[in-house]
């Protein structure tokens, strides 16, 4: 028997997660990955499990752009994590968000979404549907927020000088992605709460300079940490260009559902273990003490261990498959690296990560 005031060491005695299957809710109610083959026409994609507010598409079998469409900017409006292009609108693409997915129409300008015969992955998040006005910051924003899942989509118009923007989460965001919608050649600027010693002093890129390390630049976030109500911007043309529209995707950590942290690689086949508190469904990483690509794994493209199917958020390249030097295990409470590749877990490498759950540790089995 355990000593007085202590519990037996077993999964039943773990704390209840914030998104609790015992209460008839699951992580896949808020994040899910779908796979499909393009048909070159018009079709409905179902199986998401909810009406998404952010859909991120990538062709696995062809070198095509990463396409992001969200409910706040509106259907047919596309931005690309591997490009600094301004927002573009076409006649096709994602043309409607539906209760269990979306309607897609092939358009040769955005082949990642429904190119005939292409193998395609789409990652989907649920925010709060129709955006509402948020006046918490000095800039009034339009926000679609899901506080339970710690995710908000924030639209705002830049002022060109130091300002704050309300994000609606009610918690301090750990990961913020910002894109200037109105002008090309503007980088995606990314805040991560563990990127460097004083993370609000640094930024990272997705787009044209994808391999750079975090850069010290107070113009992006005004050297000011985000709060439970707002994030800060200064005079960067990428995060606060005067008179131009910007979109921000903000994420707060939710116990048992999402985690945004940092780890050190140790190299070799018996490499680093990263504790998440859940069996992951999605894992994105970036080396921060050297150059390297953004590497993304998920549980649908790799349903069994060892996982090795990777795409890079900053590259239009086809999916890399069967590459043993990229090995990763998704386990019941985290990830275990099975290689020492420079982009993922080399000895001496320092990395940040972003992860979403398939199942909280309290209820998760190994795979």
mmCIF file of C-alpha atoms in Angstrom:
data_model
loop_
_atom_site.group_PDB
_atom_site.id
_atom_site.type_symbol
_atom_site.label_atom_id
_atom_site.label_comp_id
_atom_site.label_asym_id
_atom_site.label_seq_id
_atom_site.Cartn_x
_atom_site.Cartn_y
_atom_site.Cartn_z
ATOM 1 C CA UNK A 1 0.000 0.000 0.000
ATOM 2 C CA UNK A 2 1.222 3.527 -0.697
ATOM 3 C CA UNK A 3 2.189 5.668 2.316
ATOM 4 C CA UNK A 4 -0.380 7.965 3.894
ATOM 5 C CA UNK A 5 -1.250 10.967 1.695
ATOM 6 C CA UNK A 6 0.273 9.319 -1.370
ATOM 7 C CA UNK A 7 -1.271 7.510 -4.337
ATOM 8 C CA UNK A 8 -0.194 4.360 -6.107
ATOM 9 C CA UNK A 9 2.042 4.927 -9.126
ATOM 10 C CA UNK A 10 -0.371 4.142 -11.953
ATOM 11 C CA UNK A 11 -1.993 5.984 -14.833
ATOM 12 C CA UNK A 12 -5.425 6.020 -13.132
ATOM 13 C CA UNK A 13 -3.994 8.362 -10.515
ATOM 14 C CA UNK A 14 -2.643 10.882 -12.992
ATOM 15 C CA UNK A 15 -4.423 14.273 -12.916
ATOM 16 C CA UNK A 16 -7.439 14.649 -15.173
ATOM 17 C CA UNK A 17 -6.466 16.415 -18.405
ATOM 18 C CA UNK A 18 -8.101 19.687 -19.411
ATOM 19 C CA UNK A 19 -9.647 18.003 -22.459
ATOM 20 C CA UNK A 20 -10.849 14.805 -20.828
ATOM 21 C CA UNK A 21 -12.098 11.685 -22.667
ATOM 22 C CA UNK A 22 -13.923 10.742 -19.437
ATOM 23 C CA UNK A 23 -16.106 13.806 -20.064
ATOM 24 C CA UNK A 24 -16.818 12.714 -23.640
ATOM 25 C CA UNK A 25 -14.301 15.045 -25.269
ATOM 26 C CA UNK A 26 -11.049 14.239 -27.046
ATOM 27 C CA UNK A 27 -8.083 16.130 -28.470
ATOM 28 C CA UNK A 28 -9.291 15.222 -31.971
ATOM 29 C CA UNK A 29 -12.333 17.429 -31.315
ATOM 30 C CA UNK A 30 -9.962 20.397 -31.727
ATOM 31 C CA UNK A 31 -7.084 19.164 -33.898
ATOM 32 C CA UNK A 32 -7.031 16.463 -36.546
ATOM 33 C CA UNK A 33 -5.059 15.400 -39.598
ATOM 34 C CA UNK A 34 -6.719 14.070 -42.753
ATOM 35 C CA UNK A 35 -5.154 12.352 -45.760
ATOM 36 C CA UNK A 36 -6.704 12.167 -49.203
ATOM 37 C CA UNK A 37 -5.886 11.820 -52.893
ATOM 38 C CA UNK A 38 -6.675 14.762 -55.138
ATOM 39 C CA UNK A 39 -9.165 14.276 -57.980
ATOM 40 C CA UNK A 40 -8.703 17.503 -59.944
ATOM 41 C CA UNK A 41 -12.348 18.535 -59.493
ATOM 42 C CA UNK A 42 -14.774 19.729 -56.828
ATOM 43 C CA UNK A 43 -15.338 17.629 -53.720
ATOM 44 C CA UNK A 44 -16.088 17.632 -49.997
ATOM 45 C CA UNK A 45 -13.371 16.494 -47.616
ATOM 46 C CA UNK A 46 -14.895 14.900 -44.517
ATOM 47 C CA UNK A 47 -13.552 13.079 -41.496
ATOM 48 C CA UNK A 48 -12.069 16.129 -39.783
ATOM 49 C CA UNK A 49 -14.538 15.606 -36.932
ATOM 50 C CA UNK A 50 -15.421 19.289 -36.527
ATOM 51 C CA UNK A 51 -15.811 22.471 -38.569
ATOM 52 C CA UNK A 52 -12.224 23.727 -38.833
ATOM 53 C CA UNK A 53 -11.171 27.348 -38.634
ATOM 54 C CA UNK A 54 -7.608 26.799 -39.875
ATOM 55 C CA UNK A 55 -6.695 24.300 -42.589
ATOM 56 C CA UNK A 56 -3.062 23.824 -43.642
ATOM 57 C CA UNK A 57 -2.592 21.782 -46.848
ATOM 58 C CA UNK A 58 0.532 20.170 -48.334
ATOM 59 C CA UNK A 59 0.977 17.909 -51.333
ATOM 60 C CA UNK A 60 3.083 14.950 -50.236
ATOM 61 C CA UNK A 61 3.818 13.580 -53.694
ATOM 62 C CA UNK A 62 4.637 16.793 -55.565
ATOM 63 C CA UNK A 63 6.730 19.883 -54.887
ATOM 64 C CA UNK A 64 3.893 22.300 -54.091
ATOM 65 C CA UNK A 65 3.443 25.218 -51.715
ATOM 66 C CA UNK A 66 2.081 24.827 -48.194
ATOM 67 C CA UNK A 67 -1.369 26.480 -48.321
ATOM 68 C CA UNK A 68 -3.035 28.013 -45.234
ATOM 69 C CA UNK A 69 -6.695 29.065 -45.287
ATOM 70 C CA UNK A 70 -8.687 30.202 -42.265
ATOM 71 C CA UNK A 71 -12.221 31.277 -41.426
ATOM 72 C CA UNK A 72 -11.216 34.771 -40.261
ATOM 73 C CA UNK A 73 -9.525 35.867 -43.502
ATOM 74 C CA UNK A 74 -12.136 33.898 -45.450
ATOM 75 C CA UNK A 75 -12.349 31.068 -47.954
ATOM 76 C CA UNK A 76 -10.223 31.117 -51.134
ATOM 77 C CA UNK A 77 -7.699 33.405 -49.404
ATOM 78 C CA UNK A 78 -4.319 31.711 -49.189
ATOM 79 C CA UNK A 79 -0.957 32.279 -47.560
ATOM 80 C CA UNK A 80 2.047 29.984 -47.791
ATOM 81 C CA UNK A 81 4.453 29.092 -44.996
ATOM 82 C CA UNK A 82 7.267 28.376 -47.478
ATOM 83 C CA UNK A 83 6.873 31.780 -49.165
ATOM 84 C CA UNK A 84 6.853 35.475 -48.301
ATOM 85 C CA UNK A 85 4.086 36.145 -50.847
ATOM 86 C CA UNK A 86 1.205 38.348 -49.828
ATOM 87 C CA UNK A 87 -2.221 36.771 -49.392
ATOM 88 C CA UNK A 88 -3.648 35.562 -52.701
ATOM 89 C CA UNK A 89 -7.244 34.828 -53.667
ATOM 90 C CA UNK A 90 -8.219 32.470 -56.494
ATOM 91 C CA UNK A 91 -11.462 31.072 -57.832
ATOM 92 C CA UNK A 92 -10.681 27.620 -56.445
ATOM 93 C CA UNK A 93 -9.017 26.202 -53.372
ATOM 94 C CA UNK A 94 -10.928 25.840 -50.123
ATOM 95 C CA UNK A 95 -14.314 27.319 -50.996
ATOM 96 C CA UNK A 96 -16.387 26.489 -47.876
ATOM 97 C CA UNK A 97 -15.847 25.339 -44.299
ATOM 98 C CA UNK A 98 -18.335 22.563 -43.472
ATOM 99 C CA UNK A 99 -19.424 20.827 -40.259
ATOM 100 C CA UNK A 100 -16.999 17.906 -40.774
ATOM 101 C CA UNK A 101 -14.411 19.433 -43.113
ATOM 102 C CA UNK A 102 -14.590 21.640 -46.214
ATOM 103 C CA UNK A 103 -15.329 21.923 -49.892
ATOM 104 C CA UNK A 104 -12.300 22.101 -52.185
ATOM 105 C CA UNK A 105 -12.075 22.990 -55.876
ATOM 106 C CA UNK A 106 -9.027 22.260 -57.992
ATOM 107 C CA UNK A 107 -7.158 25.370 -59.067
ATOM 108 C CA UNK A 108 -3.832 25.142 -60.895
ATOM 109 C CA UNK A 109 -2.603 28.188 -58.973
ATOM 110 C CA UNK A 110 -2.740 26.220 -55.692
ATOM 111 C CA UNK A 111 -2.123 22.602 -56.649
ATOM 112 C CA UNK A 112 -1.505 21.543 -53.065
ATOM 113 C CA UNK A 113 -5.243 21.387 -52.374
ATOM 114 C CA UNK A 114 -6.756 19.073 -55.014
ATOM 115 C CA UNK A 115 -4.329 18.238 -57.828
ATOM 116 C CA UNK A 116 -5.453 15.104 -59.657
ATOM 117 C CA UNK A 117 -3.703 12.001 -58.324
ATOM 118 C CA UNK A 118 -1.685 13.864 -55.699
ATOM 119 C CA UNK A 119 -1.302 12.490 -52.191
ATOM 120 C CA UNK A 120 -2.274 15.335 -49.856
ATOM 121 C CA UNK A 121 -2.175 15.960 -46.102
ATOM 122 C CA UNK A 122 -4.288 18.596 -44.335
ATOM 123 C CA UNK A 123 -3.823 19.653 -40.703
ATOM 124 C CA UNK A 124 -6.886 21.211 -39.086
ATOM 125 C CA UNK A 125 -7.557 23.287 -35.963
ATOM 126 C CA UNK A 126 -10.805 24.474 -34.406
ATOM 127 C CA UNK A 127 -10.944 28.055 -33.131
ATOM 128 C CA UNK A 128 -14.232 29.827 -32.345
ATOM 129 C CA UNK A 129 -15.945 30.299 -35.687
ATOM 130 C CA UNK A 130 -17.007 33.818 -36.613
ATOM 131 C CA UNK A 131 -14.550 36.436 -35.355
ATOM 132 C CA UNK A 132 -15.585 39.083 -32.846
ATOM 133 C CA UNK A 133 -14.096 42.464 -32.018
ATOM 134 C CA UNK A 134 -11.447 42.536 -29.286
ATOM 135 C CA UNK A 135 -10.500 45.870 -27.726
ATOM 136 C CA UNK A 136 -7.965 44.662 -25.148
ATOM 137 C CA UNK A 137 -5.036 46.058 -27.125
ATOM 138 C CA UNK A 138 -4.236 49.501 -28.454
ATOM 139 C CA UNK A 139 -5.112 48.020 -31.871
ATOM 140 C CA UNK A 140 -8.662 46.667 -32.078
ATOM 141 C CA UNK A 141 -8.491 43.133 -33.451
ATOM 142 C CA UNK A 142 -10.947 40.610 -34.852
ATOM 143 C CA UNK A 143 -10.574 37.319 -32.990
ATOM 144 C CA UNK A 144 -11.885 33.780 -33.372
ATOM 145 C CA UNK A 145 -10.910 31.988 -30.166
ATOM 146 C CA UNK A 146 -11.238 28.589 -28.553
ATOM 147 C CA UNK A 147 -10.099 29.043 -24.956
ATOM 148 C CA UNK A 148 -10.526 25.352 -24.091
ATOM 149 C CA UNK A 149 -8.064 24.338 -26.805
ATOM 150 C CA UNK A 150 -5.847 27.412 -26.345
ATOM 151 C CA UNK A 151 -6.062 28.611 -29.950
ATOM 152 C CA UNK A 152 -7.043 31.924 -31.503
ATOM 153 C CA UNK A 153 -6.893 33.467 -34.960
ATOM 154 C CA UNK A 154 -6.325 37.233 -34.797
ATOM 155 C CA UNK A 155 -6.756 39.738 -37.615
ATOM 156 C CA UNK A 156 -5.575 43.327 -37.227
ATOM 157 C CA UNK A 157 -4.410 46.358 -39.192
ATOM 158 C CA UNK A 158 -0.908 47.619 -38.483
ATOM 159 C CA UNK A 159 -0.059 51.089 -37.206
ATOM 160 C CA UNK A 160 3.697 51.191 -37.837
ATOM 161 C CA UNK A 161 4.511 52.063 -34.227
ATOM 162 C CA UNK A 162 4.600 50.248 -30.885
ATOM 163 C CA UNK A 163 1.228 48.722 -30.092
ATOM 164 C CA UNK A 164 -0.570 45.835 -28.416
ATOM 165 C CA UNK A 165 -3.052 43.399 -29.971
ATOM 166 C CA UNK A 166 -5.736 41.446 -28.090
ATOM 167 C CA UNK A 167 -5.601 37.686 -28.699
ATOM 168 C CA UNK A 168 -8.554 36.470 -26.625
ATOM 169 C CA UNK A 169 -6.931 33.380 -25.092
ATOM 170 C CA UNK A 170 -7.153 34.406 -21.433
ATOM 171 C CA UNK A 171 -3.775 32.692 -21.033
ATOM 172 C CA UNK A 172 -0.269 33.703 -22.049
ATOM 173 C CA UNK A 173 0.424 32.368 -25.557
ATOM 174 C CA UNK A 174 3.465 30.142 -25.928
ATOM 175 C CA UNK A 175 3.580 30.199 -29.730
ATOM 176 C CA UNK A 176 2.552 33.033 -32.062
ATOM 177 C CA UNK A 177 2.788 33.049 -35.867
ATOM 178 C CA UNK A 178 2.273 36.387 -37.658
ATOM 179 C CA UNK A 179 2.010 37.077 -41.401
ATOM 180 C CA UNK A 180 1.587 40.396 -43.182
ATOM 181 C CA UNK A 181 -1.270 39.752 -45.631
ATOM 182 C CA UNK A 182 -1.004 42.868 -47.778
ATOM 183 C CA UNK A 183 2.524 43.051 -49.171
ATOM 184 C CA UNK A 184 4.856 40.448 -50.622
ATOM 185 C CA UNK A 185 8.414 39.882 -49.405
ATOM 186 C CA UNK A 186 7.282 40.046 -45.767
ATOM 187 C CA UNK A 187 8.526 37.208 -43.605
ATOM 188 C CA UNK A 188 6.384 35.013 -41.406
ATOM 189 C CA UNK A 189 7.568 36.059 -37.941
ATOM 190 C CA UNK A 190 7.308 33.539 -35.134
ATOM 191 C CA UNK A 191 7.450 33.912 -31.364
ATOM 192 C CA UNK A 192 8.154 30.845 -29.218
ATOM 193 C CA UNK A 193 8.365 31.167 -25.461
ATOM 194 C CA UNK A 194 11.494 28.992 -25.252
ATOM 195 C CA UNK A 195 13.330 30.033 -28.401
ATOM 196 C CA UNK A 196 16.096 31.927 -26.573
ATOM 197 C CA UNK A 197 16.903 33.254 -23.093
ATOM 198 C CA UNK A 198 14.648 36.286 -23.569
ATOM 199 C CA UNK A 199 12.327 35.001 -26.292
ATOM 200 C CA UNK A 200 10.370 38.230 -26.769
ATOM 201 C CA UNK A 201 13.626 39.831 -27.976
ATOM 202 C CA UNK A 202 13.920 37.269 -30.777
ATOM 203 C CA UNK A 203 11.977 36.102 -33.792
ATOM 204 C CA UNK A 204 12.093 33.216 -36.250
ATOM 205 C CA UNK A 205 11.104 32.891 -39.891
ATOM 206 C CA UNK A 206 9.137 30.360 -41.936
ATOM 207 C CA UNK A 207 9.582 31.913 -45.371
ATOM 208 C CA UNK A 208 12.400 33.181 -47.556
ATOM 209 C CA UNK A 209 15.106 32.824 -44.920
ATOM 210 C CA UNK A 210 13.996 29.520 -43.423
ATOM 211 C CA UNK A 211 17.346 28.204 -42.251
ATOM 212 C CA UNK A 212 18.403 31.113 -40.076
ATOM 213 C CA UNK A 213 18.601 30.867 -36.323
ATOM 214 C CA UNK A 214 16.415 33.053 -34.092
ATOM 215 C CA UNK A 215 17.350 36.678 -34.686
ATOM 216 C CA UNK A 216 17.589 39.511 -32.165
ATOM 217 C CA UNK A 217 15.239 42.256 -33.372
ATOM 218 C CA UNK A 218 13.083 44.401 -31.123
ATOM 219 C CA UNK A 219 11.037 45.649 -34.102
ATOM 220 C CA UNK A 220 8.952 42.453 -34.211
ATOM 221 C CA UNK A 221 7.614 42.090 -30.643
ATOM 222 C CA UNK A 222 8.867 45.337 -29.051
ATOM 223 C CA UNK A 223 11.006 43.323 -26.597
ATOM 224 C CA UNK A 224 7.807 42.751 -24.628
ATOM 225 C CA UNK A 225 6.499 39.361 -23.511
ATOM 226 C CA UNK A 226 2.886 38.546 -24.353
ATOM 227 C CA UNK A 227 0.334 38.572 -21.548
ATOM 228 C CA UNK A 228 -2.905 36.696 -20.952
ATOM 229 C CA UNK A 229 -4.694 39.438 -22.925
ATOM 230 C CA UNK A 230 -2.340 40.898 -25.559
ATOM 231 C CA UNK A 231 0.821 40.440 -27.561
ATOM 232 C CA UNK A 232 3.080 43.363 -28.481
ATOM 233 C CA UNK A 233 4.397 44.582 -31.826
ATOM 234 C CA UNK A 234 6.613 47.509 -32.777
ATOM 235 C CA UNK A 235 7.495 48.798 -36.239
ATOM 236 C CA UNK A 236 8.419 45.658 -38.165
ATOM 237 C CA UNK A 237 6.897 45.620 -41.647
ATOM 238 C CA UNK A 238 6.184 41.924 -41.094
ATOM 239 C CA UNK A 239 4.227 42.289 -37.841
ATOM 240 C CA UNK A 240 2.907 45.886 -37.831
ATOM 241 C CA UNK A 241 3.180 47.636 -41.179
ATOM 242 C CA UNK A 242 1.050 50.775 -41.165
ATOM 243 C CA UNK A 243 -2.296 50.384 -42.896
ATOM 244 C CA UNK A 244 -1.821 46.745 -43.861
ATOM 245 C CA UNK A 245 -3.699 43.682 -42.701
ATOM 246 C CA UNK A 246 -1.946 41.050 -40.594
ATOM 247 C CA UNK A 247 -3.021 37.624 -39.361
ATOM 248 C CA UNK A 248 -1.746 35.974 -36.168
ATOM 249 C CA UNK A 249 -2.207 32.394 -34.995
ATOM 250 C CA UNK A 250 -1.830 32.233 -31.203
ATOM 251 C CA UNK A 251 -1.474 29.099 -29.080
ATOM 252 C CA UNK A 252 -1.416 28.626 -25.306
ATOM 253 C CA UNK A 253 -0.388 25.382 -23.618
ATOM 254 C CA UNK A 254 -3.262 23.165 -22.491
ATOM 255 C CA UNK A 255 -2.284 20.310 -20.161
ATOM 256 C CA UNK A 256 -2.687 16.969 -21.889
ATOM 257 C CA UNK A 257 -3.489 18.548 -25.268
ATOM 258 C CA UNK A 258 -0.696 20.899 -26.394
ATOM 259 C CA UNK A 259 2.871 21.661 -25.427
ATOM 260 C CA UNK A 260 5.502 24.054 -26.791
ATOM 261 C CA UNK A 261 8.965 23.412 -25.396
ATOM 262 C CA UNK A 262 12.671 22.911 -25.905
ATOM 263 C CA UNK A 263 15.019 19.924 -25.910
ATOM 264 C CA UNK A 264 18.653 18.998 -26.531
ATOM 265 C CA UNK A 265 19.697 16.361 -29.028
ATOM 266 C CA UNK A 266 22.084 13.633 -27.897
ATOM 267 C CA UNK A 267 22.770 11.904 -31.233
ATOM 268 C CA UNK A 268 22.650 8.255 -32.239
ATOM 269 C CA UNK A 269 19.821 5.729 -32.366
ATOM 270 C CA UNK A 270 19.142 5.894 -28.605
ATOM 271 C CA UNK A 271 18.522 9.617 -28.684
ATOM 272 C CA UNK A 272 16.563 12.189 -26.699
ATOM 273 C CA UNK A 273 13.183 11.524 -25.104
ATOM 274 C CA UNK A 274 10.848 14.531 -24.890
ATOM 275 C CA UNK A 275 8.071 14.308 -22.292
ATOM 276 C CA UNK A 276 4.794 15.866 -23.478
ATOM 277 C CA UNK A 277 2.161 14.459 -21.142
ATOM 278 C CA UNK A 278 0.291 12.906 -24.068
ATOM 279 C CA UNK A 279 0.673 10.622 -27.069
ATOM 280 C CA UNK A 280 1.236 13.116 -29.872
ATOM 281 C CA UNK A 281 -0.763 13.492 -33.041
ATOM 282 C CA UNK A 282 1.455 16.244 -34.491
ATOM 283 C CA UNK A 283 5.017 17.360 -33.793
ATOM 284 C CA UNK A 284 6.835 20.314 -35.396
ATOM 285 C CA UNK A 285 10.420 21.182 -34.508
ATOM 286 C CA UNK A 286 13.170 23.665 -35.379
ATOM 287 C CA UNK A 287 16.840 23.825 -34.441
ATOM 288 C CA UNK A 288 17.642 27.150 -32.756
ATOM 289 C CA UNK A 289 21.398 27.025 -32.105
ATOM 290 C CA UNK A 290 22.246 26.520 -35.784
ATOM 291 C CA UNK A 291 20.578 26.651 -39.182
ATOM 292 C CA UNK A 292 18.066 24.002 -40.178
ATOM 293 C CA UNK A 293 14.638 23.342 -41.629
ATOM 294 C CA UNK A 294 11.299 23.152 -39.816
ATOM 295 C CA UNK A 295 10.518 19.414 -39.577
ATOM 296 C CA UNK A 296 6.961 18.116 -39.180
ATOM 297 C CA UNK A 297 5.669 14.639 -38.273
ATOM 298 C CA UNK A 298 2.124 13.413 -37.621
ATOM 299 C CA UNK A 299 0.323 10.217 -36.605
ATOM 300 C CA UNK A 300 -1.610 9.795 -39.868
ATOM 301 C CA UNK A 301 1.335 9.818 -42.265
ATOM 302 C CA UNK A 302 3.256 7.675 -39.736
ATOM 303 C CA UNK A 303 0.653 5.490 -37.988
ATOM 304 C CA UNK A 304 3.274 3.123 -36.543
ATOM 305 C CA UNK A 305 6.763 3.526 -35.130
ATOM 306 C CA UNK A 306 9.456 4.229 -36.229
ATOM 307 C CA UNK A 307 8.129 7.353 -37.966
ATOM 308 C CA UNK A 308 10.190 8.744 -40.822
ATOM 309 C CA UNK A 309 7.805 10.609 -43.148
ATOM 310 C CA UNK A 310 8.728 14.261 -42.828
ATOM 311 C CA UNK A 311 7.790 17.483 -44.523
ATOM 312 C CA UNK A 312 9.310 20.887 -43.847
ATOM 313 C CA UNK A 313 7.064 23.876 -43.213
ATOM 314 C CA UNK A 314 9.538 26.162 -44.972
ATOM 315 C CA UNK A 315 10.021 24.041 -48.121
ATOM 316 C CA UNK A 316 7.773 23.128 -51.039
ATOM 317 C CA UNK A 317 9.653 19.824 -51.477
ATOM 318 C CA UNK A 318 7.893 16.484 -51.666
ATOM 319 C CA UNK A 319 7.597 14.432 -48.503
ATOM 320 C CA UNK A 320 10.741 12.550 -47.512
ATOM 321 C CA UNK A 321 9.848 8.908 -46.883
ATOM 322 C CA UNK A 322 11.650 5.898 -45.505
ATOM 323 C CA UNK A 323 14.639 7.955 -44.433
ATOM 324 C CA UNK A 324 16.000 6.010 -41.445
ATOM 325 C CA UNK A 325 18.137 8.931 -40.308
ATOM 326 C CA UNK A 326 14.943 10.891 -39.496
ATOM 327 C CA UNK A 327 13.473 8.278 -37.142
ATOM 328 C CA UNK A 328 11.068 9.269 -34.367
ATOM 329 C CA UNK A 329 8.735 7.277 -32.100
ATOM 330 C CA UNK A 330 5.414 8.641 -30.892
ATOM 331 C CA UNK A 331 4.947 7.073 -27.446
ATOM 332 C CA UNK A 332 2.238 7.263 -24.788
ATOM 333 C CA UNK A 333 3.686 10.339 -23.081
ATOM 334 C CA UNK A 334 5.979 11.997 -25.613
ATOM 335 C CA UNK A 335 8.442 11.403 -28.427
ATOM 336 C CA UNK A 336 11.677 9.435 -28.660
ATOM 337 C CA UNK A 337 14.216 10.239 -31.365
ATOM 338 C CA UNK A 338 15.884 7.297 -33.112
ATOM 339 C CA UNK A 339 18.548 9.164 -35.054
ATOM 340 C CA UNK A 340 20.979 12.037 -34.746
ATOM 341 C CA UNK A 341 20.143 13.970 -37.907
ATOM 342 C CA UNK A 342 21.178 17.643 -37.750
ATOM 343 C CA UNK A 343 17.680 19.047 -38.263
ATOM 344 C CA UNK A 344 16.108 16.921 -35.528
ATOM 345 C CA UNK A 345 18.336 15.640 -32.710
ATOM 346 C CA UNK A 346 22.072 15.875 -33.381
ATOM 347 C CA UNK A 347 24.411 15.851 -30.397
ATOM 348 C CA UNK A 348 24.925 19.451 -29.325
ATOM 349 C CA UNK A 349 21.799 20.632 -31.101
ATOM 350 C CA UNK A 350 19.146 22.701 -29.312
ATOM 351 C CA UNK A 351 15.587 22.588 -30.631
ATOM 352 C CA UNK A 352 12.165 24.053 -29.995
ATOM 353 C CA UNK A 353 8.982 22.107 -30.661
ATOM 354 C CA UNK A 354 5.221 22.465 -31.023
ATOM 355 C CA UNK A 355 3.013 19.435 -30.304
ATOM 356 C CA UNK A 356 -0.669 18.490 -30.199
ATOM 357 C CA UNK A 357 -2.175 15.372 -28.656
ATOM 358 C CA UNK A 358 -3.837 12.283 -29.991
ATOM 359 C CA UNK A 359 -4.586 11.105 -26.442
ATOM 360 C CA UNK A 360 -3.649 12.400 -22.956
ATOM 361 C CA UNK A 361 -1.131 10.233 -21.072
ATOM 362 C CA UNK A 362 -3.767 9.191 -18.525
ATOM 363 C CA UNK A 363 -5.655 7.307 -21.257
ATOM 364 C CA UNK A 364 -2.916 6.672 -23.836
ATOM 365 C CA UNK A 365 -1.583 3.291 -24.912
ATOM 366 C CA UNK A 366 1.770 2.679 -26.509
ATOM 367 C CA UNK A 367 1.832 2.079 -30.260
#
